[in-house]
Amino acid sequence: MNAHSHDVAVSHDGTARRTWHNWPTWTLSALVALLPLSFSIEPGIKALPVALLFFSGLALLRHAPVRQDYRTAAPVMAAALLLIVLDIINVLWHGLGWRPLDHAAHVLLYVVVAAVFGRCLRMELVWSGFSLTAITLGAVCLVQHYAMGIPRAYGLNGGGSSAIECATLLLGLSLLALVRLLYARMLSWRWWLHGAGMAFGMYGALLTQSRGPLLAFVPAFLLVLLVQARRTRRWRWSLALGATVCLGGAIATTTLHGAMLARFTSIQQEVAGFDQGDPDGSIGERLEMWRTALRAFAEHPLAGIGVDRYADYAKAEIAAGRSDPAIARYNQPHNEYLRALATGGLPLLLAVLAMFGLALRHFARWAWHPDDTIAGTATAGLAIVMLYLFCALGESVFYRVMSQSFFFFLVLGLALRLGYQIRLRDAGRAPAARA
């Protein structure tokens, strides 16, 4: 009797200790899962999850295994740090004060937050949280478009001007949901959850009527299917899924959303108008902004005009009669590569290209790995980088806080996660499903 009581007590005590020991894992996993949603809302409470993760990351940097994971992700981290250094040098060179360093500070923030990915997390909770965010934001876009009559849905943050940011985030979440869908057991609850996340994310993005992110999504989506088909040799399943999604998107675009189709078909007309000296419409205005940015680069090829100084330069060019007044309301040229050229010169453009190129190389190296956990993490990172690589052609993705935060949170975090998983493998511990 006493022995039995003692065993129960030990068991209860052990369970309590295990529960107490595991609460940081569950808490950090929940915070990571919530972060994309926090990027998408307006209230100040949004800063709480990232602040908690930042201080957690600082604490984890003391641990040698986490620092080892940073060394594994060194190319990606070095590219991010290069962007920070060049921004600081640019601000000092032009004497701009510290306010223009907001973007560099955000990058540094996620360099530290990434440390959280270098410890044990409940990754199924994280992936499920991402898909639930896609469902939530997609549903918000549905309500805005169909119930509130808003032509271009924009989500929960920033009003109509945030439509393109909302689309980028939704499509990024859709790609993550697609990766998890491909790795989930068919018809399981996770399979349905990630399938719903992909569908709501894509449809919500369609309702924003943002052409650039939607066009950028196509090669990223096809790349994910190609990588998975080649790894598993399940070409028919990947082809069937790709055909279903493409057919559904085409039907939604052509039959349900005539305005979206009209935006695509108007591109040629707007380009022709720009050639005739009339930058009417978003395409014509973009071309005029790009021409102004290239002129800024030609005048200042090495140092640029200064971080966040594009709007001032454009207004001066309008006053001088060299740029059309139609672009006066824009504070960035809607092209990340040209923004880098104009504000930071050739060095900043090379740093942006290095960010994309080194991240692509790092994730592509592990996307073919035979271990599903490692390959799935690498494929998710590869998809996000591909999406942004093409989005950057029509939008300043590192200028807008929502899209910038989403990119660096995921790309730096997933790079660290790969380091963690590779460390487990090298130690003879096969990455578990939660890894």
PDB file of N, CA, C and O in Angstrom, residues 182-183 222-239 364 367-370 375 379:
ATOM      1  N   LEU A 182       1.403  18.922 -48.418  1.00  0.00           N
ATOM      2  CA  LEU A 182       2.109  17.874 -49.149  1.00  0.00           C
ATOM      3  C   LEU A 182       2.758  16.857 -48.219  1.00  0.00           C
ATOM      4  O   LEU A 182       2.989  15.709 -48.611  1.00  0.00           O
ATOM      5  N   TYR A 183       3.076  17.282 -46.982  1.00  0.00           N
ATOM      6  CA  TYR A 183       3.730  16.375 -46.045  1.00  0.00           C
ATOM      7  C   TYR A 183       2.754  15.724 -45.069  1.00  0.00           C
ATOM      8  O   TYR A 183       3.132  14.816 -44.333  1.00  0.00           O
ATOM      9  N   LEU A 222       4.707  26.616 -58.209  1.00  0.00           N
ATOM     10  CA  LEU A 222       5.164  25.537 -59.086  1.00  0.00           C
ATOM     11  C   LEU A 222       6.480  24.942 -58.597  1.00  0.00           C
ATOM     12  O   LEU A 222       6.702  23.729 -58.726  1.00  0.00           O
ATOM     13  N   LEU A 223       7.339  25.775 -58.012  1.00  0.00           N
ATOM     14  CA  LEU A 223       8.613  25.267 -57.499  1.00  0.00           C
ATOM     15  C   LEU A 223       8.377  24.292 -56.345  1.00  0.00           C
ATOM     16  O   LEU A 223       9.024  23.239 -56.270  1.00  0.00           O
ATOM     17  N   VAL A 224       7.459  24.618 -55.446  1.00  0.00           N
ATOM     18  CA  VAL A 224       7.150  23.718 -54.333  1.00  0.00           C
ATOM     19  C   VAL A 224       6.665  22.370 -54.854  1.00  0.00           C
ATOM     20  O   VAL A 224       7.106  21.308 -54.393  1.00  0.00           O
ATOM     21  N   LEU A 225       5.763  22.400 -55.826  1.00  0.00           N
ATOM     22  CA  LEU A 225       5.257  21.150 -56.394  1.00  0.00           C
ATOM     23  C   LEU A 225       6.370  20.363 -57.072  1.00  0.00           C
ATOM     24  O   LEU A 225       6.437  19.131 -56.954  1.00  0.00           O
ATOM     25  N   LEU A 226       7.256  21.058 -57.776  1.00  0.00           N
ATOM     26  CA  LEU A 226       8.353  20.389 -58.473  1.00  0.00           C
ATOM     27  C   LEU A 226       9.305  19.727 -57.494  1.00  0.00           C
ATOM     28  O   LEU A 226       9.710  18.564 -57.685  1.00  0.00           O
ATOM     29  N   VAL A 227       9.661  20.433 -56.437  1.00  0.00           N
ATOM     30  CA  VAL A 227      10.579  19.878 -55.445  1.00  0.00           C
ATOM     31  C   VAL A 227       9.975  18.629 -54.796  1.00  0.00           C
ATOM     32  O   VAL A 227      10.639  17.587 -54.669  1.00  0.00           O
ATOM     33  N   GLN A 228       8.703  18.720 -54.409  1.00  0.00           N
ATOM     34  CA  GLN A 228       8.066  17.592 -53.760  1.00  0.00           C
ATOM     35  C   GLN A 228       7.899  16.408 -54.709  1.00  0.00           C
ATOM     36  O   GLN A 228       8.100  15.249 -54.317  1.00  0.00           O
ATOM     37  N   ALA A 229       7.537  16.687 -55.948  1.00  0.00           N
ATOM     38  CA  ALA A 229       7.354  15.609 -56.925  1.00  0.00           C
ATOM     39  C   ALA A 229       8.673  14.892 -57.193  1.00  0.00           C
ATOM     40  O   ALA A 229       8.717  13.661 -57.294  1.00  0.00           O
ATOM     41  N   ARG A 230       9.739  15.665 -57.281  1.00  0.00           N
ATOM     42  CA  ARG A 230      11.037  15.053 -57.556  1.00  0.00           C
ATOM     43  C   ARG A 230      11.524  14.243 -56.366  1.00  0.00           C
ATOM     44  O   ARG A 230      12.135  13.182 -56.541  1.00  0.00           O
ATOM     45  N   ARG A 231      11.267  14.720 -55.143  1.00  0.00           N
ATOM     46  CA  ARG A 231      11.700  13.992 -53.949  1.00  0.00           C
ATOM     47  C   ARG A 231      10.937  12.680 -53.783  1.00  0.00           C
ATOM     48  O   ARG A 231      11.510  11.650 -53.456  1.00  0.00           O
ATOM     49  N   THR A 232       9.632  12.739 -53.974  1.00  0.00           N
ATOM     50  CA  THR A 232       8.781  11.582 -53.661  1.00  0.00           C
ATOM     51  C   THR A 232       8.435  10.739 -54.886  1.00  0.00           C
ATOM     52  O   THR A 232       7.873   9.662 -54.745  1.00  0.00           O
ATOM     53  N   ARG A 233       8.721  11.270 -56.085  1.00  0.00           N
ATOM     54  CA  ARG A 233       8.358  10.616 -57.344  1.00  0.00           C
ATOM     55  C   ARG A 233       6.838  10.499 -57.515  1.00  0.00           C
ATOM     56  O   ARG A 233       6.365   9.698 -58.318  1.00  0.00           O
ATOM     57  N   ARG A 234       6.096  11.345 -56.781  1.00  0.00           N
ATOM     58  CA  ARG A 234       4.629  11.339 -56.918  1.00  0.00           C
ATOM     59  C   ARG A 234       4.234  12.448 -57.904  1.00  0.00           C
ATOM     60  O   ARG A 234       3.614  13.452 -57.557  1.00  0.00           O
ATOM     61  N   TRP A 235       4.616  12.256 -59.155  1.00  0.00           N
ATOM     62  CA  TRP A 235       4.400  13.281 -60.165  1.00  0.00           C
ATOM     63  C   TRP A 235       2.910  13.477 -60.448  1.00  0.00           C
ATOM     64  O   TRP A 235       2.458  14.599 -60.672  1.00  0.00           O
ATOM     65  N   ARG A 236       2.139  12.401 -60.440  1.00  0.00           N
ATOM     66  CA  ARG A 236       0.715  12.526 -60.776  1.00  0.00           C
ATOM     67  C   ARG A 236      -0.034  13.345 -59.724  1.00  0.00           C
ATOM     68  O   ARG A 236      -0.874  14.188 -60.060  1.00  0.00           O
ATOM     69  N   TRP A 237       0.271  13.081 -58.444  1.00  0.00           N
ATOM     70  CA  TRP A 237      -0.387  13.814 -57.363  1.00  0.00           C
ATOM     71  C   TRP A 237      -0.037  15.301 -57.431  1.00  0.00           C
ATOM     72  O   TRP A 237      -0.906  16.173 -57.330  1.00  0.00           O
ATOM     73  N   SER A 238       1.232  15.616 -57.658  1.00  0.00           N
ATOM     74  CA  SER A 238       1.644  17.017 -57.750  1.00  0.00           C
ATOM     75  C   SER A 238       1.027  17.691 -58.964  1.00  0.00           C
ATOM     76  O   SER A 238       0.576  18.844 -58.898  1.00  0.00           O
ATOM     77  N   LEU A 239       0.989  16.977 -60.080  1.00  0.00           N
ATOM     78  CA  LEU A 239       0.392  17.534 -61.290  1.00  0.00           C
ATOM     79  C   LEU A 239      -1.101  17.777 -61.108  1.00  0.00           C
ATOM     80  O   LEU A 239      -1.638  18.823 -61.516  1.00  0.00           O
ATOM     81  N   ALA A 364      17.906  25.679 -50.985  1.00  0.00           N
ATOM     82  CA  ALA A 364      17.925  24.707 -52.080  1.00  0.00           C
ATOM     83  C   ALA A 364      18.869  23.547 -51.772  1.00  0.00           C
ATOM     84  O   ALA A 364      18.637  22.402 -52.193  1.00  0.00           O
ATOM     85  N   ALA A 367      16.689  21.179 -49.655  1.00  0.00           N
ATOM     86  CA  ALA A 367      15.316  20.872 -50.070  1.00  0.00           C
ATOM     87  C   ALA A 367      15.172  19.452 -50.612  1.00  0.00           C
ATOM     88  O   ALA A 367      14.060  18.919 -50.653  1.00  0.00           O
ATOM     89  N   TRP A 368      16.277  18.839 -51.015  1.00  0.00           N
ATOM     90  CA  TRP A 368      16.223  17.477 -51.582  1.00  0.00           C
ATOM     91  C   TRP A 368      16.613  16.421 -50.561  1.00  0.00           C
ATOM     92  O   TRP A 368      16.767  15.257 -50.905  1.00  0.00           O
ATOM     93  N   HIS A 369      16.791  16.821 -49.314  1.00  0.00           N
ATOM     94  CA  HIS A 369      17.256  15.894 -48.290  1.00  0.00           C
ATOM     95  C   HIS A 369      16.250  14.749 -48.107  1.00  0.00           C
ATOM     96  O   HIS A 369      15.035  14.963 -48.158  1.00  0.00           O
ATOM     97  N   PRO A 370      16.732  13.528 -47.878  1.00  0.00           N
ATOM     98  CA  PRO A 370      15.799  12.395 -47.711  1.00  0.00           C
ATOM     99  C   PRO A 370      14.944  12.484 -46.455  1.00  0.00           C
ATOM    100  O   PRO A 370      13.873  11.870 -46.400  1.00  0.00           O
ATOM    101  N   ALA A 375      13.760  18.463 -45.237  1.00  0.00           N
ATOM    102  CA  ALA A 375      13.341  18.884 -46.578  1.00  0.00           C
ATOM    103  C   ALA A 375      12.129  19.815 -46.514  1.00  0.00           C
ATOM    104  O   ALA A 375      12.038  20.793 -47.275  1.00  0.00           O
ATOM    105  N   THR A 379      12.096  23.547 -47.964  1.00  0.00           N
ATOM    106  CA  THR A 379      11.154  23.883 -49.036  1.00  0.00           C
ATOM    107  C   THR A 379      10.304  25.088 -48.658  1.00  0.00           C
ATOM    108  O   THR A 379      10.010  25.948 -49.501  1.00  0.00           O
TER     109      THR A 379
END
